[in-house]
Amino acid sequence: MVFLVLCTLNARALELASDTPVTPLVSYAEFFEDTDGNVSLEQAIQAHQTGLFRPFAIEDVSQGISDSAFWIRIELENNSSKPIPWVAFHRYGFTQTADMYIFDAEEEDKGIVEYLVVYSVTEDTPFSERPLRFRTIAVPGILGAHERQAVYIRQGVNYANTQHLAWSIGPRLAYEQYVADNRSVHFFFYGIMAAFIIVSAMTAIRSQSLLLGLYSAYLFFGSLSWAELAGHLAEMLFPENPSISTEISNFSMFITGGLMFELGRRFLRLNKNMPMVDRIFQVATGLCLAGIVTAYMGLGAISTVIMYSLVLFLGVFPVIGILIWRKGFGYVRWFVAGLCIHAITLVMLGLAGGGLLEHAVIYYWISQFVLVLEAAVFGLALAERVVDSKQRSREEERAWREAQRHADTDALTNLPNRRKFEQRLGNHLKSAEGARNTHLAILDIDEFSDVNSKWGHQAGDAVLCELAHLLQDSVRSHDFVARYRGSRFVMLLTETNLDSALLIIDRIREQFQANPTRWEETTDISHSFSAGVATSNMSSTAALLIDEANRALALAKQGGKNKVLTLAAA
């Protein structure tokens, strides 16, 4: 199987393993930094001849943020009897310009500087005009049998930016295999991210969840930024105008950061848990907007500084999440895990971009798959948050209903209380049927103060409960009973005439009188009640109806007690 050793340029040979003998291809590599960006090809050759180029080592790949141009010289050698087609390509999609000159090395040794082939490619060159259609800058060549070639590459940028001298060179067949494998891996990555985005977006729409909406948008713009970073956005969507891809990236990276701030602020409820920190991160969101403006104005150096400043803000998020988690908000645990993954990725990319890590290519690849892990963990955190919110909503609803029940219920008798009665009576009288066919009875236990005086208040409570149970057991499902106050109870009788209502109340009176309350297993407490009844009409109000029933009750008390009366009967 043919394979390409995907390493950055150094002095080690790059080998081709196939049916043909193993053949060294790269015999030597060296580079030279042009700090002013004005060194010509002739001057670069002279710099090589005078020893100003220095051997390429692995730590030279990442140059951090720089506005210098770099000249790279690679010496290729073919000791076989067959010509070897080769390809040199950059590993990233954000190298802005590259000029490549191919010389016969033996002619160069003789001081002849006529190049065989020259290529000049920028990241804005349409793909139809490039030597090879690939997501980054790629240039082909052919190394004849027993031939030596010197390849000069000038890599430059238009403004200070992250620079990696991450060029790979190898046989054309191995390059093609690499391209196929590379696209398969990337499309698998984009497929997973697309699934996350679609599912979260549909769920956000159905549930009208702002958090899920922010999560979906964050994944979309994060994937968009990565697609531009890798060069796929330009290759697939804007092959004839790749500069559009760069402009989109300048905006999408800042939008991604702003969405991360908003998602974190809202998920962690910083406005309630840490108001001061919340205001600081609002400033960070403002910096994201400033980054978009500077990118739009073409101030690339300033926008790069803002980008690295935002990384510091995002790196603090895990610490804040852990502090909130320790306050007892268990639902944030997975979000904190996602923030930690996010922070590690940012630190890793920042160090790689700043030239502080060797093998920077590996860290970019790792960050791509970490993004998938981060998306999954954030999704799990949001799912747990939704479950937690629903559970808390159910608990709050149960607590509200329980509080409402206690607010509407008499604690001693478990009957509805006066508040609930007045609410029920008012609502009932608003209906046409209730306004003309409702009977209100107010019952009061006779000589109840004597019961309390003679047997104690606990005995009095037992008598009240006895009458409450009797009323509950005696009324129909559409009737209503409540404890009004003290020893008084009320009844609302509907869907019946006055005579039937009086019979119901009188039957209850007789049962209450005939069944004394047993107290302390030795004493029977005899009791009775008097009741006043009022019937509603079209002009009745709750206050008028209660007043009429009270007056009828007073007449029943004055007439000897243990009676049920209406004003008309009195």
Coordinates of C-alpha atoms in Angstrom, one line a residue:
M1 CA 0.0 0.0 0.0
V2 CA 1.2 3.4 -0.9
F3 CA 1.4 5.9 2.0
L4 CA 2.8 9.3 2.6
V5 CA 4.5 10.1 5.8
L6 CA 2.6 13.3 6.7
C7 CA 5.3 15.3 8.5
T8 CA 6.4 18.9 8.1
L9 CA 9.6 19.6 6.2
N10 CA 12.8 18.7 7.9
A11 CA 16.1 17.2 7.0
R12 CA 14.7 13.6 7.2
A13 CA 14.0 11.8 4.0
L14 CA 10.4 11.2 2.9
E15 CA 9.9 7.7 1.7
L16 CA 7.6 6.1 -0.8
A17 CA 6.6 2.5 0.0
S18 CA 5.2 0.6 -2.9
D19 CA 6.1 -2.2 -5.2
T20 CA 9.1 -0.2 -6.3
P21 CA 12.2 0.0 -4.1
V22 CA 12.1 2.5 -1.3
T23 CA 13.5 5.8 -2.7
P24 CA 14.6 8.8 -0.7
L25 CA 12.9 11.9 -2.1
V26 CA 13.7 14.8 0.2
S27 CA 17.4 14.9 0.9
Y28 CA 17.6 18.2 2.6
A29 CA 15.5 21.2 3.8
E30 CA 16.4 24.6 5.1
F31 CA 14.8 28.0 5.5
F32 CA 15.4 31.7 5.8
E33 CA 13.3 34.5 7.4
D34 CA 12.8 37.6 5.4
T35 CA 11.7 40.1 8.1
D36 CA 11.1 42.9 5.7
G37 CA 9.4 40.8 3.0
N38 CA 11.6 42.3 0.3
V39 CA 14.0 39.5 -0.5
S40 CA 13.9 38.5 -4.2
L41 CA 14.5 35.0 -5.6
E42 CA 18.1 36.0 -6.7
Q43 CA 18.8 37.3 -3.2
A44 CA 17.3 34.1 -1.6
I45 CA 19.6 32.0 -3.8
Q46 CA 22.6 34.2 -2.8
A47 CA 21.5 33.8 0.9
H48 CA 21.7 30.0 0.4
Q49 CA 25.0 30.2 -1.2
T50 CA 26.4 32.3 1.5
G51 CA 25.1 30.1 4.3
L52 CA 22.3 32.3 5.6
F53 CA 19.7 29.5 5.3
R54 CA 19.6 27.2 8.3
P55 CA 18.6 23.6 8.5
F56 CA 14.9 22.9 9.1
A57 CA 14.1 21.4 12.5
I58 CA 10.7 20.4 13.8
E59 CA 10.6 23.3 16.2
D60 CA 10.8 25.7 13.3
V61 CA 7.4 24.7 11.9
S62 CA 5.3 27.0 14.1
Q63 CA 6.4 30.6 13.8
G64 CA 3.6 32.1 15.8
I65 CA 2.1 35.5 14.8
S66 CA 4.4 37.1 12.3
D67 CA 4.3 39.4 9.3
S68 CA 7.6 38.1 7.9
A69 CA 8.0 36.3 4.7
F70 CA 9.8 32.9 4.8
W71 CA 12.0 31.3 2.1
I72 CA 12.1 27.5 2.2
R73 CA 14.6 25.5 0.2
I74 CA 14.0 21.8 -0.4
E75 CA 16.5 19.6 -2.2
L76 CA 14.9 16.5 -3.8
E77 CA 16.9 13.6 -5.1
N78 CA 15.9 10.6 -7.1
N79 CA 18.4 7.7 -7.1
S80 CA 16.1 5.4 -9.0
S81 CA 15.9 4.7 -12.7
K82 CA 12.3 5.9 -12.9
P83 CA 10.9 9.5 -12.8
I84 CA 8.8 10.3 -9.7
P85 CA 5.9 12.7 -9.9
W86 CA 5.6 14.6 -6.7
V87 CA 3.3 17.2 -5.0
A88 CA 4.2 19.8 -2.4
F89 CA 1.2 21.2 -0.4
H90 CA 0.6 23.3 2.7
R91 CA -1.2 21.6 5.5
Y92 CA -3.4 24.6 6.4
G93 CA -6.0 26.6 4.5
F94 CA -4.8 30.0 5.8
T95 CA -1.4 30.5 4.1
Q96 CA -2.0 33.7 2.2
T97 CA 0.6 33.6 -0.6
A98 CA 3.1 31.1 -1.9
D99 CA 5.6 31.4 -4.8
M100 CA 7.4 28.2 -5.8
Y101 CA 10.5 28.0 -8.1
I102 CA 11.9 24.6 -9.3
F103 CA 15.6 24.4 -10.3
D104 CA 17.9 21.8 -11.6
A105 CA 20.1 21.4 -8.5
E106 CA 23.2 20.7 -10.5
E107 CA 22.7 23.9 -12.5
E108 CA 22.1 25.8 -9.3
D109 CA 25.4 24.4 -8.0
K110 CA 27.1 25.9 -11.1
G111 CA 25.6 29.3 -10.3
I112 CA 22.9 29.1 -13.1
V113 CA 19.7 30.6 -11.6
E114 CA 17.3 29.8 -14.5
Y115 CA 14.3 28.0 -13.0
L116 CA 12.5 25.1 -14.7
V117 CA 9.0 25.9 -13.5
V118 CA 7.5 28.7 -11.4
Y119 CA 4.1 28.8 -9.6
S120 CA 2.5 31.7 -7.8
V121 CA -0.6 30.9 -5.8
T122 CA -2.5 32.8 -3.1
E123 CA -5.4 31.8 -0.9
D124 CA -7.6 34.0 -3.2
T125 CA -6.6 32.4 -6.4
P126 CA -9.6 30.7 -8.1
F127 CA -9.4 26.9 -7.9
S128 CA -9.7 26.7 -11.7
E129 CA -6.4 28.6 -12.0
R130 CA -4.5 26.6 -9.4
P131 CA -2.0 23.8 -10.4
L132 CA -4.0 21.3 -8.3
R133 CA -7.5 21.6 -7.0
F134 CA -7.0 21.0 -3.3
R135 CA -8.3 22.7 -0.1
T136 CA -4.9 24.4 0.5
I137 CA -2.1 25.5 -1.8
A138 CA -0.7 22.5 -3.6
V139 CA 1.9 22.4 -6.5
P140 CA 2.9 19.4 -8.6
G141 CA 6.3 18.5 -10.0
I142 CA 8.3 15.6 -11.5
L143 CA 11.7 14.4 -10.5
G144 CA 13.5 12.6 -13.3
A145 CA 15.5 9.5 -13.0
H146 CA 18.8 10.1 -11.2
E147 CA 17.9 13.8 -11.0
R148 CA 18.4 16.4 -8.2
Q149 CA 16.1 19.4 -7.9
A150 CA 16.1 22.5 -5.7
V151 CA 12.6 23.8 -4.8
Y152 CA 12.4 27.4 -3.4
I153 CA 9.1 28.3 -1.7
R154 CA 8.4 31.9 -0.6
Q155 CA 5.6 31.9 2.0
G156 CA 4.1 35.3 3.0
V157 CA 1.1 37.0 4.6
N158 CA -0.6 40.4 4.0
Y159 CA -0.7 41.3 7.7
A160 CA 0.6 39.8 11.0
N161 CA -1.0 36.4 11.4
T162 CA -0.4 32.9 12.6
Q163 CA 2.2 31.3 10.4
H164 CA 3.2 27.7 10.1
L165 CA 5.9 26.5 7.7
A166 CA 3.9 23.3 7.5
W167 CA 4.7 22.0 4.0
S168 CA 4.5 18.4 3.0
I169 CA 6.1 16.9 -0.1
G170 CA 5.9 13.4 -1.5
P171 CA 5.0 11.2 -4.5
R172 CA 1.9 12.1 -6.4
L173 CA 0.3 8.7 -5.8
A174 CA 0.7 9.0 -2.0
Y175 CA -0.7 12.6 -2.2
E176 CA -3.8 11.4 -4.0
Q177 CA -4.4 8.7 -1.4
Y178 CA -3.9 11.3 1.3
V179 CA -6.5 13.6 -0.3
A180 CA -9.1 10.8 -0.5
D181 CA -8.5 9.8 3.1
N182 CA -8.5 13.4 4.3
R183 CA -11.8 14.1 2.6
S184 CA -13.4 11.0 4.1
V185 CA -12.4 12.0 7.6
H186 CA -13.5 15.6 7.2
F187 CA -16.9 14.7 5.6
F188 CA -17.5 12.2 8.5
F189 CA -16.8 15.1 10.9
Y190 CA -19.1 17.5 9.0
G191 CA -21.8 14.8 8.9
I192 CA -21.7 14.4 12.7
M193 CA -21.8 18.1 13.2
A194 CA -24.7 18.5 10.8
A195 CA -26.7 15.9 12.7
F196 CA -26.1 17.8 16.0
I197 CA -27.1 21.1 14.3
I198 CA -30.3 19.7 12.7
V199 CA -31.5 17.9 15.7
S200 CA -30.8 20.8 18.1
A201 CA -32.3 23.3 15.7
M202 CA -35.5 21.3 15.3
T203 CA -35.8 20.7 19.0
A204 CA -35.2 24.4 19.7
I205 CA -38.0 25.3 17.3
R206 CA -40.5 22.8 18.8
S207 CA -39.7 23.6 22.4
Q208 CA -39.1 27.3 21.8
S209 CA -35.9 27.0 23.8
L210 CA -33.5 29.9 23.5
L211 CA -30.7 27.8 25.0
L212 CA -31.0 25.1 22.4
G213 CA -31.2 27.8 19.7
L214 CA -27.9 29.3 20.9
Y215 CA -26.4 25.9 21.0
S216 CA -27.5 25.1 17.5
A217 CA -26.2 28.4 16.2
Y218 CA -22.9 27.9 18.1
L219 CA -22.3 24.5 16.4
F220 CA -23.2 26.0 13.0
F221 CA -20.8 28.9 13.1
G222 CA -18.1 26.8 14.9
S223 CA -18.3 24.2 12.0
L224 CA -18.3 27.1 9.5
S225 CA -15.1 28.5 11.1
W226 CA -13.4 25.1 11.0
A227 CA -14.5 24.6 7.4
E228 CA -12.8 27.8 6.4
L229 CA -9.7 27.1 8.5
A230 CA -9.3 23.7 6.8
G231 CA -10.0 25.3 3.3
H232 CA -13.1 23.3 2.6
L233 CA -15.4 26.3 2.6
A234 CA -13.5 27.8 -0.3
E235 CA -13.0 24.5 -2.1
M236 CA -16.6 23.4 -2.0
L237 CA -18.7 26.6 -2.0
F238 CA -16.6 29.4 -3.4
P239 CA -14.0 27.8 -5.7
E240 CA -14.0 30.8 -8.1
N241 CA -13.9 33.4 -5.4
P242 CA -12.1 32.0 -2.3
S243 CA -11.8 35.5 -0.7
I244 CA -15.5 35.2 0.2
S245 CA -14.6 32.2 2.4
T246 CA -11.9 34.3 4.2
E247 CA -14.4 37.1 4.9
I248 CA -17.0 34.7 6.2
S249 CA -14.4 33.2 8.5
N250 CA -13.5 36.6 9.9
F251 CA -17.1 37.1 11.0
S252 CA -17.9 33.5 11.9
M253 CA -15.1 33.1 14.5
F254 CA -16.2 36.2 16.4
I255 CA -19.9 35.2 16.1
T256 CA -18.9 31.7 17.5
G257 CA -17.2 33.4 20.4
G258 CA -20.2 35.7 21.1
L259 CA -22.6 32.7 21.0
M260 CA -20.4 30.8 23.4
F261 CA -20.5 33.8 25.8
E262 CA -24.3 34.1 25.6
L263 CA -24.8 30.3 25.9
G264 CA -22.6 30.2 29.0
R265 CA -24.1 33.3 30.6
R266 CA -27.6 32.0 30.2
F267 CA -26.9 28.4 31.1
L268 CA -25.0 29.3 34.2
R269 CA -27.6 32.0 35.0
L270 CA -24.7 34.4 35.7
N271 CA -27.1 37.4 36.1
K272 CA -28.5 35.7 39.3
N273 CA -25.5 33.7 40.5
M274 CA -22.7 36.1 39.7
P275 CA -24.0 39.5 38.5
M276 CA -20.5 41.1 38.4
V277 CA -19.1 38.3 36.3
D278 CA -22.1 38.5 34.1
R279 CA -21.4 42.2 33.4
I280 CA -17.8 41.3 32.5
F281 CA -18.9 38.7 30.0
Q282 CA -21.3 41.2 28.5
V283 CA -18.2 43.2 27.8
A284 CA -16.6 40.2 26.2
T285 CA -19.7 39.9 23.9
G286 CA -19.1 43.5 23.0
L287 CA -15.5 42.6 22.1
C288 CA -16.9 40.0 19.7
L289 CA -18.9 42.7 18.0
A290 CA -15.7 44.9 17.9
G291 CA -13.9 42.0 16.3
I292 CA -16.6 41.7 13.6
V293 CA -16.3 45.5 12.9
T294 CA -12.5 45.4 12.6
A295 CA -12.6 42.4 10.4
Y296 CA -15.1 44.2 8.1
M297 CA -12.9 47.3 8.0
G298 CA -9.9 45.1 7.0
L299 CA -8.0 45.7 10.2
G300 CA -6.7 42.2 10.3
A301 CA -3.9 42.8 12.9
I302 CA -6.4 44.4 15.4
S303 CA -9.0 41.6 14.9
T304 CA -6.3 39.0 15.5
V305 CA -5.4 40.7 18.8
I306 CA -9.1 40.8 19.8
M307 CA -9.4 37.1 19.0
Y308 CA -6.6 36.1 21.3
S309 CA -8.0 38.4 24.0
L310 CA -11.3 36.6 23.8
V311 CA -9.5 33.3 24.3
L312 CA -8.5 34.6 27.8
F313 CA -12.2 35.3 28.6
L314 CA -13.3 31.9 27.4
G315 CA -10.5 30.2 29.4
V316 CA -12.0 31.6 32.6
F317 CA -15.4 30.0 32.0
P318 CA -14.6 26.6 33.4
V319 CA -13.6 28.1 36.8
I320 CA -16.8 30.1 37.0
G321 CA -18.8 26.9 36.1
I322 CA -17.1 24.9 38.8
L323 CA -17.8 27.7 41.4
I324 CA -21.5 27.6 40.4
W325 CA -21.5 23.8 40.5
R326 CA -20.2 23.8 44.0
K327 CA -23.0 26.1 45.1
G328 CA -25.3 23.1 44.6
F329 CA -26.5 23.5 41.0
G330 CA -25.9 19.9 39.9
Y331 CA -27.3 20.4 36.5
V332 CA -24.3 22.4 35.4
R333 CA -21.8 19.5 35.7
W334 CA -21.9 18.4 32.1
F335 CA -21.8 22.0 30.9
V336 CA -18.7 22.5 33.1
A337 CA -17.1 19.4 31.5
G338 CA -17.9 20.9 28.1
L339 CA -16.4 24.3 29.1
C340 CA -13.2 22.5 30.3
I341 CA -12.9 20.7 26.9
H342 CA -13.5 24.0 25.1
A343 CA -10.9 25.8 27.2
I344 CA -8.3 23.0 26.6
T345 CA -9.0 23.2 22.9
L346 CA -8.6 27.0 22.9
V347 CA -5.4 26.8 24.9
M348 CA -4.1 24.1 22.6
L349 CA -4.9 26.0 19.4
G350 CA -3.6 29.2 21.0
L351 CA -0.3 27.7 21.8
A352 CA 0.0 26.0 18.4
G353 CA -1.0 29.2 16.7
G354 CA 1.5 31.2 18.8
G355 CA 4.3 28.9 17.8
L356 CA 4.8 27.5 21.4
L357 CA 4.0 23.9 20.5
E358 CA 5.9 21.5 18.3
H359 CA 3.9 19.3 15.9
A360 CA 1.3 22.0 15.6
V361 CA -0.5 20.1 12.8
I362 CA -1.4 17.3 15.2
Y363 CA -3.0 19.7 17.6
Y364 CA -5.2 21.1 14.9
W365 CA -6.4 17.6 14.0
I366 CA -7.0 16.8 17.6
S367 CA -9.0 20.0 18.0
Q368 CA -11.3 19.0 15.2
F369 CA -12.4 15.8 16.9
V370 CA -12.5 17.5 20.3
L371 CA -15.1 19.8 18.8
V372 CA -17.3 16.7 18.2
L373 CA -16.8 15.6 21.8
E374 CA -17.5 19.2 23.0
A375 CA -20.7 19.3 21.0
A376 CA -21.8 15.9 22.5
V377 CA -21.1 17.0 26.0
F378 CA -22.8 20.4 25.6
G379 CA -25.8 18.5 24.1
L380 CA -25.9 16.2 27.2
A381 CA -25.7 19.3 29.5
L382 CA -28.6 20.9 27.7
A383 CA -30.6 17.7 27.9
E384 CA -30.0 17.4 31.6
R385 CA -30.9 21.1 32.0
V386 CA -34.2 20.5 30.2
V387 CA -34.9 17.5 32.4
D388 CA -33.9 19.4 35.5
S389 CA -36.1 22.4 34.5
K390 CA -39.1 20.1 33.8
Q391 CA -38.6 18.4 37.2
R392 CA -38.3 21.7 39.0
S393 CA -41.4 23.0 37.1
R394 CA -43.3 19.9 38.3
E395 CA -42.0 20.4 41.8
E396 CA -42.9 24.1 41.8
E397 CA -46.3 23.3 40.4
R398 CA -46.9 20.7 43.1
A399 CA -45.7 23.2 45.7
W400 CA -48.0 25.9 44.2
R401 CA -51.0 23.5 44.2
E402 CA -50.2 22.5 47.8
A403 CA -49.9 26.1 48.9
Q404 CA -53.1 26.9 47.0
R405 CA -54.9 24.0 48.7
H406 CA -53.6 25.2 52.1
A407 CA -54.7 28.7 51.3
D408 CA -58.2 27.5 50.4
T409 CA -58.6 24.9 53.1
D410 CA -59.6 25.1 56.8
A411 CA -56.7 23.4 58.7
L412 CA -59.0 21.8 61.4
T413 CA -61.9 20.4 59.4
N414 CA -60.3 20.0 56.0
L415 CA -63.3 21.8 54.5
P416 CA -62.9 24.8 52.1
N417 CA -62.4 28.0 54.1
R418 CA -64.2 31.4 53.9
R419 CA -61.8 32.6 51.2
K420 CA -62.7 29.7 48.9
F421 CA -66.4 30.0 49.7
E422 CA -66.6 33.7 48.8
Q423 CA -64.7 33.0 45.6
R424 CA -67.1 30.1 44.7
L425 CA -70.2 32.1 45.6
G426 CA -69.1 35.1 43.5
N427 CA -68.3 32.9 40.5
H428 CA -71.5 31.0 40.8
L429 CA -73.7 34.1 41.0
K430 CA -72.2 35.4 37.7
S431 CA -73.8 32.5 35.8
A432 CA -77.5 32.8 34.7
E433 CA -78.4 29.6 36.5
G434 CA -76.6 30.6 39.7
A435 CA -78.2 34.0 39.8
R436 CA -81.8 32.7 40.1
N437 CA -81.5 29.2 41.6
T438 CA -78.9 29.1 44.4
H439 CA -79.7 28.5 48.1
L440 CA -77.3 29.7 50.7
A441 CA -77.4 28.3 54.2
I442 CA -75.4 29.6 57.2
L443 CA -75.2 27.1 60.1
D444 CA -74.1 27.9 63.6
I445 CA -73.7 25.3 66.4
D446 CA -75.9 26.2 69.3
E447 CA -74.3 27.0 72.7
F448 CA -70.9 26.2 71.3
S449 CA -69.1 28.4 73.8
D450 CA -70.6 26.2 76.6
V451 CA -69.0 23.2 75.0
N452 CA -65.5 24.8 75.1
S453 CA -66.1 26.0 78.7
K454 CA -67.3 22.7 80.0
W455 CA -65.1 20.1 78.1
G456 CA -62.3 22.2 76.7
H457 CA -61.3 23.5 73.3
Q458 CA -60.2 20.1 72.1
A459 CA -63.7 18.8 72.7
G460 CA -65.0 21.8 70.8
D461 CA -62.7 21.0 67.9
A462 CA -64.1 17.4 67.9
V463 CA -67.7 18.8 67.7
L464 CA -66.7 21.0 64.8
C465 CA -65.1 18.1 63.0
E466 CA -68.2 15.9 63.6
L467 CA -70.4 18.5 61.9
A468 CA -67.9 18.9 59.1
H469 CA -67.9 15.2 58.3
L470 CA -71.7 15.1 58.5
L471 CA -72.0 18.0 56.0
Q472 CA -69.5 16.4 53.6
D473 CA -71.4 13.1 53.7
S474 CA -74.8 14.6 53.2
V475 CA -74.4 17.0 50.3
R476 CA -74.6 16.1 46.6
S477 CA -71.5 16.3 44.3
H478 CA -72.6 19.7 42.8
D479 CA -73.3 21.3 46.2
F480 CA -70.6 23.1 48.2
V481 CA -69.9 23.2 52.0
A482 CA -67.2 25.3 53.8
R483 CA -66.3 26.4 57.3
Y484 CA -67.1 30.1 57.5
R485 CA -65.6 31.1 60.8
G486 CA -65.7 29.9 64.4
S487 CA -68.7 27.6 64.8
R488 CA -70.3 28.7 61.6
F489 CA -70.5 26.7 58.4
V490 CA -72.0 27.5 55.0
M491 CA -73.7 25.4 52.3
L492 CA -74.5 26.2 48.7
L493 CA -77.3 24.1 47.3
T494 CA -77.9 24.3 43.6
E495 CA -80.2 22.6 41.0
T496 CA -83.0 22.3 43.5
N497 CA -86.0 24.3 44.7
L498 CA -86.2 26.0 48.2
D499 CA -88.4 23.3 49.7
S500 CA -86.0 20.6 48.8
A501 CA -83.1 22.6 50.0
L502 CA -84.8 23.1 53.4
L503 CA -85.5 19.4 53.7
I504 CA -81.9 18.6 53.1
I505 CA -80.7 21.0 55.7
D506 CA -83.3 19.9 58.2
R507 CA -82.4 16.3 57.8
I508 CA -78.8 17.1 58.5
R509 CA -79.9 19.1 61.6
E510 CA -81.8 16.1 62.9
Q511 CA -78.9 13.8 62.4
F512 CA -76.5 16.2 64.1
Q513 CA -78.8 16.4 67.1
A514 CA -79.5 12.7 67.3
N515 CA -75.8 11.7 67.3
P516 CA -73.8 13.2 70.2
T517 CA -70.0 13.4 69.8
R518 CA -68.1 10.8 71.8
W519 CA -65.4 12.4 73.9
E520 CA -62.6 10.6 75.7
E521 CA -64.6 7.3 75.6
T522 CA -66.7 8.3 78.6
T523 CA -68.7 11.4 77.6
D524 CA -71.3 12.0 75.0
I525 CA -71.5 15.7 74.1
S526 CA -75.0 16.6 72.9
H527 CA -75.3 19.4 70.3
S528 CA -77.5 21.0 67.7
F529 CA -77.3 23.9 65.2
S530 CA -79.5 26.6 63.8
A531 CA -79.5 27.6 60.2
G532 CA -80.6 30.6 58.1
V533 CA -81.4 30.1 54.4
A534 CA -81.4 32.7 51.6
T535 CA -82.4 32.1 47.9
S536 CA -80.8 34.1 45.1
N537 CA -82.6 36.1 42.4
M538 CA -81.5 38.1 39.4
S539 CA -80.6 41.1 41.5
S540 CA -78.7 39.1 44.2
T541 CA -75.1 39.8 45.0
A542 CA -72.9 37.7 47.3
A543 CA -73.0 40.4 50.0
L544 CA -76.9 40.6 49.9
L545 CA -77.3 36.8 49.9
I546 CA -75.0 36.4 52.9
D547 CA -76.7 39.3 54.8
E548 CA -80.1 37.7 54.2
A549 CA -78.9 34.3 55.4
N550 CA -77.4 35.9 58.5
R551 CA -80.6 37.6 59.4
A552 CA -82.5 34.4 59.0
L553 CA -80.0 32.7 61.2
A554 CA -80.4 35.4 63.9
L555 CA -84.2 34.8 63.8
A556 CA -83.7 31.0 64.2
K557 CA -81.5 31.7 67.3
Q558 CA -84.0 34.1 68.7
G559 CA -86.9 31.6 68.1
G560 CA -85.4 28.9 70.3
K561 CA -82.5 27.6 68.3
N562 CA -82.2 24.2 66.7
K563 CA -84.2 25.4 63.7
V564 CA -83.9 26.0 60.0
L565 CA -85.5 29.3 58.8
T566 CA -85.8 31.7 55.9
L567 CA -86.7 35.3 56.2
A568 CA -90.0 34.6 54.4
A569 CA -90.9 31.8 56.8
A570 CA -90.0 33.9 59.8

